[in-house]
Structure formats: structure tokens, C-alpha cells
Short mmCIF file of C-alpha atoms in Angstrom, two decimals:
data_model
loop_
_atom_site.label_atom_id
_atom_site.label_comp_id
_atom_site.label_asym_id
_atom_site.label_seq_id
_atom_site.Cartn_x
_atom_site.Cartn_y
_atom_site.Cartn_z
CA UNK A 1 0.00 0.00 0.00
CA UNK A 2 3.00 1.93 0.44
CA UNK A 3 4.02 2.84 -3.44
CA UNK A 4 6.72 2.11 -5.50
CA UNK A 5 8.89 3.43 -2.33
CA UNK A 6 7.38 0.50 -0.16
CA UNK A 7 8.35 -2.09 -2.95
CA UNK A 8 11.77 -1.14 -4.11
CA UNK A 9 12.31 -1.14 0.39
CA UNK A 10 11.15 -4.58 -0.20
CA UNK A 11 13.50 -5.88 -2.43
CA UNK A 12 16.32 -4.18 -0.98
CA UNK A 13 15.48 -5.97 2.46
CA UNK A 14 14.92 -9.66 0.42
CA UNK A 15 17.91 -9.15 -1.69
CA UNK A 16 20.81 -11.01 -0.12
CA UNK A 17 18.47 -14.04 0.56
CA UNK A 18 17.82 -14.31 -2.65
CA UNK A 19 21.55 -14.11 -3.73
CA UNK A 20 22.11 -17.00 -1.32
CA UNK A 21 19.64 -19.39 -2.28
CA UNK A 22 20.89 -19.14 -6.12
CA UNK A 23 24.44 -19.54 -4.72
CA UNK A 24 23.08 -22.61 -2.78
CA UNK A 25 21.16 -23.56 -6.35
CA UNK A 26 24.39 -22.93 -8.34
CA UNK A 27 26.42 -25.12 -6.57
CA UNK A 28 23.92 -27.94 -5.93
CA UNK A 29 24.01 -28.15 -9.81
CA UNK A 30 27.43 -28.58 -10.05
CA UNK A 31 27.22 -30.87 -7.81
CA UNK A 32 25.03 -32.97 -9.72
CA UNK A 33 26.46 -32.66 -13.30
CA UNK A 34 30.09 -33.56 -11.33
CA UNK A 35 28.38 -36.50 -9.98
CA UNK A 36 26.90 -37.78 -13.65
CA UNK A 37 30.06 -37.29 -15.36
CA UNK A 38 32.08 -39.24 -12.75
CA UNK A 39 29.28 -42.01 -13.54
CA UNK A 40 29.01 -41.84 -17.08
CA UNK A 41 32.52 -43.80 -19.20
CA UNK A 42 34.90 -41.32 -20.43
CA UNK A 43 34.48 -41.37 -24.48
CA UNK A 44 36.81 -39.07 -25.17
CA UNK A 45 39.66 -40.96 -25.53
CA UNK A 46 39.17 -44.77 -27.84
CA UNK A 47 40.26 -47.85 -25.70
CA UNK A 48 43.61 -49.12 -28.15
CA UNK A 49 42.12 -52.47 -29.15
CA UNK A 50 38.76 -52.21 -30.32
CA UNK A 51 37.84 -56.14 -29.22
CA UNK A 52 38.33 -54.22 -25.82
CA UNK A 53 34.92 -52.64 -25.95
CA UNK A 54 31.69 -54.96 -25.23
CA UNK A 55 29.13 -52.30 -26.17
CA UNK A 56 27.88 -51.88 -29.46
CA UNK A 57 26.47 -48.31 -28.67
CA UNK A 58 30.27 -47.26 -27.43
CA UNK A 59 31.54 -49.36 -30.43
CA UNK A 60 29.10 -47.04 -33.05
CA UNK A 61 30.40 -43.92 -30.92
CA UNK A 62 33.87 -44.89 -31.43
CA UNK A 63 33.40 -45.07 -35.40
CA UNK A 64 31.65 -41.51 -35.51
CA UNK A 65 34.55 -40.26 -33.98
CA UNK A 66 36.98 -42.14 -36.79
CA UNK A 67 34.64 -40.56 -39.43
CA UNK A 68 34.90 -37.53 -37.89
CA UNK A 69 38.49 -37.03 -38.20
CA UNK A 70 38.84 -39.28 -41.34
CA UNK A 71 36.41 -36.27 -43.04
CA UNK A 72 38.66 -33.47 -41.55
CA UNK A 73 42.29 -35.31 -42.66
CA UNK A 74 41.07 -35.77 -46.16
CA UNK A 75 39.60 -32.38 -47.01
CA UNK A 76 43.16 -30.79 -45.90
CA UNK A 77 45.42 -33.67 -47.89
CA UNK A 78 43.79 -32.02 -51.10
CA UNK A 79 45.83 -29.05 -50.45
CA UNK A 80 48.64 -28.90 -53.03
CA UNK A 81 50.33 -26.20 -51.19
CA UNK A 82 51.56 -28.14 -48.05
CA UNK A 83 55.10 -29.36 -47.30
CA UNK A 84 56.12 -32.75 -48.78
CA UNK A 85 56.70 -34.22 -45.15
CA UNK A 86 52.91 -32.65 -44.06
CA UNK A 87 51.04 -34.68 -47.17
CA UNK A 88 52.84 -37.77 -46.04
CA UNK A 89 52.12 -37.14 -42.88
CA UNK A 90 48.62 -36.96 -43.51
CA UNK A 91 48.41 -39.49 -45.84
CA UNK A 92 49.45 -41.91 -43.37
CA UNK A 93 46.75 -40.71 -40.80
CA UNK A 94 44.42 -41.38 -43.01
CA UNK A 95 45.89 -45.01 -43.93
CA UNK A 96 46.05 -45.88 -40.06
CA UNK A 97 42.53 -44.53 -39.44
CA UNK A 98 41.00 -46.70 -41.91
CA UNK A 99 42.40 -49.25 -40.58
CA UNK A 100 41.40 -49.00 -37.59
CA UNK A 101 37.55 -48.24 -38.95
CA UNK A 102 37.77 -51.46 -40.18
CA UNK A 103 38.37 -53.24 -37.07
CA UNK A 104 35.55 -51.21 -35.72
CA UNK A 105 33.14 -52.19 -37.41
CA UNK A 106 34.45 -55.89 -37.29
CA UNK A 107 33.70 -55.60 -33.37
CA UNK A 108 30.38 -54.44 -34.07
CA UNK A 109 29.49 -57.11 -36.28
CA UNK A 110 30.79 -59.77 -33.70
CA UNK A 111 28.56 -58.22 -31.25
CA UNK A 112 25.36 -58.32 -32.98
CA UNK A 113 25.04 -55.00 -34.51
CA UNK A 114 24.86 -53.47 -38.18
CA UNK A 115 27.17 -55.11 -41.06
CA UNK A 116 29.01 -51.71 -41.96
CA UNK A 117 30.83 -53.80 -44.69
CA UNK A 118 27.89 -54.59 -46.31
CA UNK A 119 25.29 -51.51 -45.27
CA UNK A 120 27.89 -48.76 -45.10
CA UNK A 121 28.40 -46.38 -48.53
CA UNK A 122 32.32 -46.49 -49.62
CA UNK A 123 33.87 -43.44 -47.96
CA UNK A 124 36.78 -41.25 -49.21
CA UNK A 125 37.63 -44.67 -52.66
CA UNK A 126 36.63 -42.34 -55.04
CA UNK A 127 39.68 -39.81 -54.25
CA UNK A 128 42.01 -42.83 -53.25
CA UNK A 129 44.25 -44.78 -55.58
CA UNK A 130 46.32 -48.13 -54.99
CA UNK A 131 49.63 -49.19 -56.06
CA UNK A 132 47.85 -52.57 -55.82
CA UNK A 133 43.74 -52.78 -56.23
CA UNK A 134 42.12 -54.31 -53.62
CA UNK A 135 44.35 -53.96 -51.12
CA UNK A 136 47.33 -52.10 -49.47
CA UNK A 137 48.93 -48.64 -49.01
CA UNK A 138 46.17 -45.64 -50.15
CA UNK A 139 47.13 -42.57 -51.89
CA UNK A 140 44.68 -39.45 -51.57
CA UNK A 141 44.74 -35.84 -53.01
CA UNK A 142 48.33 -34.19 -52.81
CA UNK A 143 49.81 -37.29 -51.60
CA UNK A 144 49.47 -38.86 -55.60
CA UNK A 145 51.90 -36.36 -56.88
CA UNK A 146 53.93 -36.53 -54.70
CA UNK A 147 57.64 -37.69 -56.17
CA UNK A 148 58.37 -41.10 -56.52
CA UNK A 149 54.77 -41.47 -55.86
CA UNK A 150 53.41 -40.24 -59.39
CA UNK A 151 55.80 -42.88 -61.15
CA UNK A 152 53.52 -45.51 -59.81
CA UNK A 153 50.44 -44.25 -60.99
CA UNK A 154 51.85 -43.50 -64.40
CA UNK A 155 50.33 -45.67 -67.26
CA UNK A 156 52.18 -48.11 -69.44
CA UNK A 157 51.25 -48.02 -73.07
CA UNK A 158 49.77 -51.43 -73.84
CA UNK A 159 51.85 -54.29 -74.99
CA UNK A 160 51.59 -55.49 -78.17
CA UNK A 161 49.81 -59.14 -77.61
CA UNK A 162 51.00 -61.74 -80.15
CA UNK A 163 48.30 -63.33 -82.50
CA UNK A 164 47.98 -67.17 -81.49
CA UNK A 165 47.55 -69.68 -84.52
CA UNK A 166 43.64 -69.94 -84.01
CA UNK A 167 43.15 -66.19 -84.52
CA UNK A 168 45.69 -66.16 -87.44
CA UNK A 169 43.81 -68.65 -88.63
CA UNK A 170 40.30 -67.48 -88.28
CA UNK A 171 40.46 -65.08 -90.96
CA UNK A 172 41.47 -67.29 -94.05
CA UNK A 173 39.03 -68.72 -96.06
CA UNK A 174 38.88 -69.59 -100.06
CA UNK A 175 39.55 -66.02 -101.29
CA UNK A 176 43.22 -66.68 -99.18
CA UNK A 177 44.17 -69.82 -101.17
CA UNK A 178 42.40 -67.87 -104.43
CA UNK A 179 39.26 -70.00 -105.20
CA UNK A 180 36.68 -67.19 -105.89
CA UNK A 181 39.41 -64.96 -108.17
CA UNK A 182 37.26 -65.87 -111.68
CA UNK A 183 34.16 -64.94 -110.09
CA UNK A 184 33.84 -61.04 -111.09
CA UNK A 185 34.93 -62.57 -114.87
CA UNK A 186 38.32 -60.30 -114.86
CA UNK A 187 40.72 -63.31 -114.60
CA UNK A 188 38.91 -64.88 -117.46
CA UNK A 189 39.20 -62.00 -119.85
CA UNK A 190 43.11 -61.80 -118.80
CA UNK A 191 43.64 -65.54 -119.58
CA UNK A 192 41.78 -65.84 -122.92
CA UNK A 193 44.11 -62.90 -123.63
CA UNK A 194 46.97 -64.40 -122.83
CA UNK A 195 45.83 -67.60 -124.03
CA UNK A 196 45.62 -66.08 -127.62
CA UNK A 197 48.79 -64.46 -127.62
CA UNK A 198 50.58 -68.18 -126.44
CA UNK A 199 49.08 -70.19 -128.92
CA UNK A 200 49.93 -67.01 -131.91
CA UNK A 201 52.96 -67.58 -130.67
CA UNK A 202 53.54 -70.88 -131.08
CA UNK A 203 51.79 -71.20 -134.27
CA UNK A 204 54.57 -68.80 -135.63
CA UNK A 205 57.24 -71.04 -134.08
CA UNK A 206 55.85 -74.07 -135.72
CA UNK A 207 56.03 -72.31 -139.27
CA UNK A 208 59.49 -71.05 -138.63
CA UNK A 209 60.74 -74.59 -138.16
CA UNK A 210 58.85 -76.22 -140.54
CA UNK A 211 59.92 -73.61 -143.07
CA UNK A 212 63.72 -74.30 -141.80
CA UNK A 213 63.12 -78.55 -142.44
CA UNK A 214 62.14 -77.83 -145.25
CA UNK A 215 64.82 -75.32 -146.41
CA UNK A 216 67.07 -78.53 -145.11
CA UNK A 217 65.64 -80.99 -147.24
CA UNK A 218 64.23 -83.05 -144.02
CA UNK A 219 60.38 -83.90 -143.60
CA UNK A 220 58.21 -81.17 -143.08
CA UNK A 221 55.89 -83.03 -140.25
CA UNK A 222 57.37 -83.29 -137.25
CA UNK A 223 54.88 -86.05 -136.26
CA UNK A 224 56.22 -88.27 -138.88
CA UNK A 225 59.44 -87.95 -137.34
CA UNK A 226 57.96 -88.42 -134.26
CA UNK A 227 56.02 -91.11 -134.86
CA UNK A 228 59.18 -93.13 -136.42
CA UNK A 229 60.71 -92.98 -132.78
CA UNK A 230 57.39 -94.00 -131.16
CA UNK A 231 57.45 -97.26 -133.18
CA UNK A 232 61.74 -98.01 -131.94
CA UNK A 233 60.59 -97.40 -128.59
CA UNK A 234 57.41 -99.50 -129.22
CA UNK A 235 59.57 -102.57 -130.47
CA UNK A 236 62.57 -102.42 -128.35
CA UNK A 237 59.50 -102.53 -125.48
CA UNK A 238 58.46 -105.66 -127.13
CA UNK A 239 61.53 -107.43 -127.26
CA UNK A 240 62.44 -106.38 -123.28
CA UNK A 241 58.90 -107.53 -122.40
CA UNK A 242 59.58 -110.72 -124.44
CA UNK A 243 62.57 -111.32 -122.52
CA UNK A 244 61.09 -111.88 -119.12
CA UNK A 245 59.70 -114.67 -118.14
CA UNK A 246 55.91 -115.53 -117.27
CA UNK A 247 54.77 -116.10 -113.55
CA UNK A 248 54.24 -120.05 -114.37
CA UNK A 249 57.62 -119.77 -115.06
CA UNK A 250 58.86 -118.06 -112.11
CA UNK A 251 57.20 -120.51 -110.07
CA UNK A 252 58.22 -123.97 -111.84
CA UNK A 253 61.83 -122.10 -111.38
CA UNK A 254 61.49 -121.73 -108.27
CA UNK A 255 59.92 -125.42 -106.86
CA UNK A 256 62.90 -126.96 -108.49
CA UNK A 257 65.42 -124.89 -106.79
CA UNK A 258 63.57 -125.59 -104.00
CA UNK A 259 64.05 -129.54 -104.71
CA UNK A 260 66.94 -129.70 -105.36
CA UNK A 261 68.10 -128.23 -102.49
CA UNK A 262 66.04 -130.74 -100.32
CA UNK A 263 67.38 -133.82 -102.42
CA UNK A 264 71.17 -132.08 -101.20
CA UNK A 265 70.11 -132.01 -97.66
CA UNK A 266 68.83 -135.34 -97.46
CA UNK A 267 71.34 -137.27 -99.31
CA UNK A 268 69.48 -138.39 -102.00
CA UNK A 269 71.24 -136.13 -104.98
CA UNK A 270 73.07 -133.36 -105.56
CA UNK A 271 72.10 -129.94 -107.15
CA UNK A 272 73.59 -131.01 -110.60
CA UNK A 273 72.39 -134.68 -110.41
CA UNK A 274 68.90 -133.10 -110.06
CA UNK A 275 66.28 -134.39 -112.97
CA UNK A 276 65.84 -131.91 -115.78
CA UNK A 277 62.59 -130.83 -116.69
CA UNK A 278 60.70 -131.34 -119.78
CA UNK A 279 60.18 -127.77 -120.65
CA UNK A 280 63.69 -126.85 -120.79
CA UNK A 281 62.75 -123.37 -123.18
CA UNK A 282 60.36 -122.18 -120.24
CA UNK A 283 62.81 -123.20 -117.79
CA UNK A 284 65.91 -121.50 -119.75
CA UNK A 285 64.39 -118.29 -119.70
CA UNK A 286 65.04 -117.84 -115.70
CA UNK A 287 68.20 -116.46 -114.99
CA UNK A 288 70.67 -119.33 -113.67
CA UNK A 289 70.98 -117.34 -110.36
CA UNK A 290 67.52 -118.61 -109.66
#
């Protein structure tokens, strides 16, 4: 009832109780957050061996934090304008925390959670490169040009691969070996040409001899001439063919060599003592070797 004097008295008299109970308030908080954090597992730092941690919750923790830095590592390894001994430096971070991702989420598969191998997307591969696919030492941003470093990454040309028989092979077919070459009609047209021209020419041969046998006083056929040696060779082939003796012959001849050779063995005779046979001409025309 007093005014605006009366209340600003009022506060001025409630003042340092007030103080005291937030003091009181203040440190009863602190108090309490003090007490949660000693309770609560320090996740600050990661336990060394990840097969040291039995929660999958602190396992997935652990990974964020791996991400975390892996993200922050990577975007500064694409600057070109660090020192040599910073990008490898970094680049070997980055190598070690993979690594160690990996056996992260390896303990969190053993323990029943998600299968980050399968479920995860494929951080930071895009900007990597390997000496070796599949597996071993990573090379990100800066770190691939660095020297020594951009030797390995440099491309061969491509070997020349040598042709194996089947493939040489493959392509041949009867225009190789020339059985289709009369088939447009060209070849024929050449060789009736030339054809022609060979028998012209030896149609003026012919004449020029037979006018030079006849300039000689000789016959002017040459298959009369011909033909006269045709008819020698024709009887001396007689005569030879004459000369050799039948198969009848062969084998009468060769019965009584036979004989007498038994009749020599046995006693009974001897190769000259042997009987003649009646058809001495037959037998006379094997050679006496036989």
C-alpha cells in the first residue's frame, strides 16, 4: 500500500536471501552434473584395441569419432600447397585410421550389430588410388603427386599381344588360297588374252621350223618324225617284255630250286644230279641265279 517506495524497500530488504539461495542452487548443480560425469565412461579418448569394448552403442560412438576425423584429414590432404613431409604425414593418418575403422566395425558385427561392410556407402575410394587394387597402401589428393609417388600411378602403353595360330587362322578362307578370283569374270578375260597371244605364238614357231626342215631338205611333219621314234621305242619294249619270263615260269623255277636243295640235304642227290625238266625253253628263260 505503500508505493513504489514500499516495494523497491522490499526488495532491498529480500535481496541477499535471494543471492544466497541461487548460490546454494548454483552449486547444488554442479554438484550434480560432477556427480553424472564421474558415472558416465569417459568417451573421449578410444580404448587401443577395439575387441576391448563390449558395447555396441560405445563401439558405433567410437566409429563416428573415426569418421569424424577421417572427413577433416582428407579435405586438408587435397591441399597442393603443403610441405612434402605434411602430405605424407597426412596421408598416413588417413591409412592408419581406416584401418582401424575397419576393425571397428568388425567388433560391431561380432557383437550383434549393423554389417558396416555390407550396409555402409564407400567413404573417401573415389579420391584414393592403390599401387595394388584391392588392397594395401592408399594414396589421396596431394599425396598422388607426390615424387616417386606419381611414377607408380603412371600408365604403361599397352603391350603389343602376339596373335595365337587360331586367330591367325580365323580369318582365311577360299579367297586366301584364291578360289573365288574368276568370279567377277576379270581373270577370265586376262587368260583368254593371254591364251591367244601363247598359242599365236607358237603357231609362228611351228612355221618357222617347218619352213627351216624344209629349207634342209628333211620332212616337213614333225609327227612323222615323231612317230618313227614311237614305233623303236614301241619294239625295243616288245623285245624287253619278251625277254622276261611268265609267272608259271617263275614258279616252276622256283619249286625246283627248291628240290633240289632238299634232295642235297637229305642225301638223295646233288644240285647237278637233279632231274631236268621237260620244258627246258620255259625253264631257260630264268636267270641261272635262280
Amino acid at each position: 500500500p505503500g508505493g513504489p517506495r514500499a516495494c523497491r524497500s522490499a526488495r532491498r530488504a529480500t535481496g541477499p536471501m535471494a543471492r544466497n539461495e541461487e548460490k546454494a542452487q548454483a552449486m547444488l548443480n554442479r554438484f550434480v552434473v560432477a556427480k553424472r560425469d564421474a558415472n558416465r565412461v569417459d568417451m573421449t579418448k578410444r580404448p587401443y584395441l577395439a575387441s576391448e569394448c563390449e558395447d555396441v552403442s560405445h563401439c558405433e560412438v567410437y566409429r563416428g569419432q573415426i569418421l569424424k576425423e577421417l572427413s577433416k584429414k582428407v579435405s586438408l590432404i587435397q591441399n597442393e600447397g603443403l610441405d612434402e613431409h605434411r602430405v605424407r604425414d597426412l596421408n598416413d593418418a588417413i591409412n592408419k585410421l581406416i584401418r582401424e575403422k575397419g576393425h571397428w566395425e568388425r567388433q560391431i558385427k561380432k557383437l550383434g550389430g549393423a554389417d558396416h561392410f555390407r550396409t555402409a556407402p564407400r567413404l573417401f575410394e573415389d579420391d584414393a588410388e592403390e599401387v595394388v587394387p584391392g588392397r594395401g597402401y592408399r594414396y589421396f589428393g596431394a599425396a598422388k603427386k607426390l615424387p616417386g609417388v606419381r611414377e607408380l600411378f603412371r600408365k604403361r602403353a599397352p603391350e603389343r599381344e602376339k596373335r595365337t595360330r587360331f586367330e591367325m587362322l580365323k580369318g582365311i578362307d577360299a579367297d586366301y588360297y584364291g578360289y573365288r578370283d574368276d568370279d567377277d569374270g576379270v581373270l577370265e578375260e586376262l587368260e583368254r588374252a593371254a591364251e591367244e597371244g601363247s598359242l599365236q605364238q607358237a603357231r609362228e614357231d611351228w612355221e618357222a621350223r617347218k619352213a627351216a626342215r624344209l629349207a634342209a631338205g628333211e620332212p616337213a611333219d614333225e609327227e612323222e618324225s615323231d612317230g618313227e621314234g614311237d614305233g623303236e621305242d614301241a619294239r625295243r619294249a616288245e623285245r624287253f617284255q619278251e625277254a622276261l619270263p611268265d609267272r608259271e615260269a617263275i614258279e616252276r623255277a622256283i619249286l625246283e630250286k627248291r628240290k633240289r636243295e632238299m634232295l642235297a640235304m637229305l642225301g638223295g642227290g646233288d644240285a647237278g644230279g637233279a632231274p631236268k625238266h621237260k620244258e627246258e625253253g620255259s625253264i631257260n628263260l630264268v636267270p641261272k641265279s635262280w
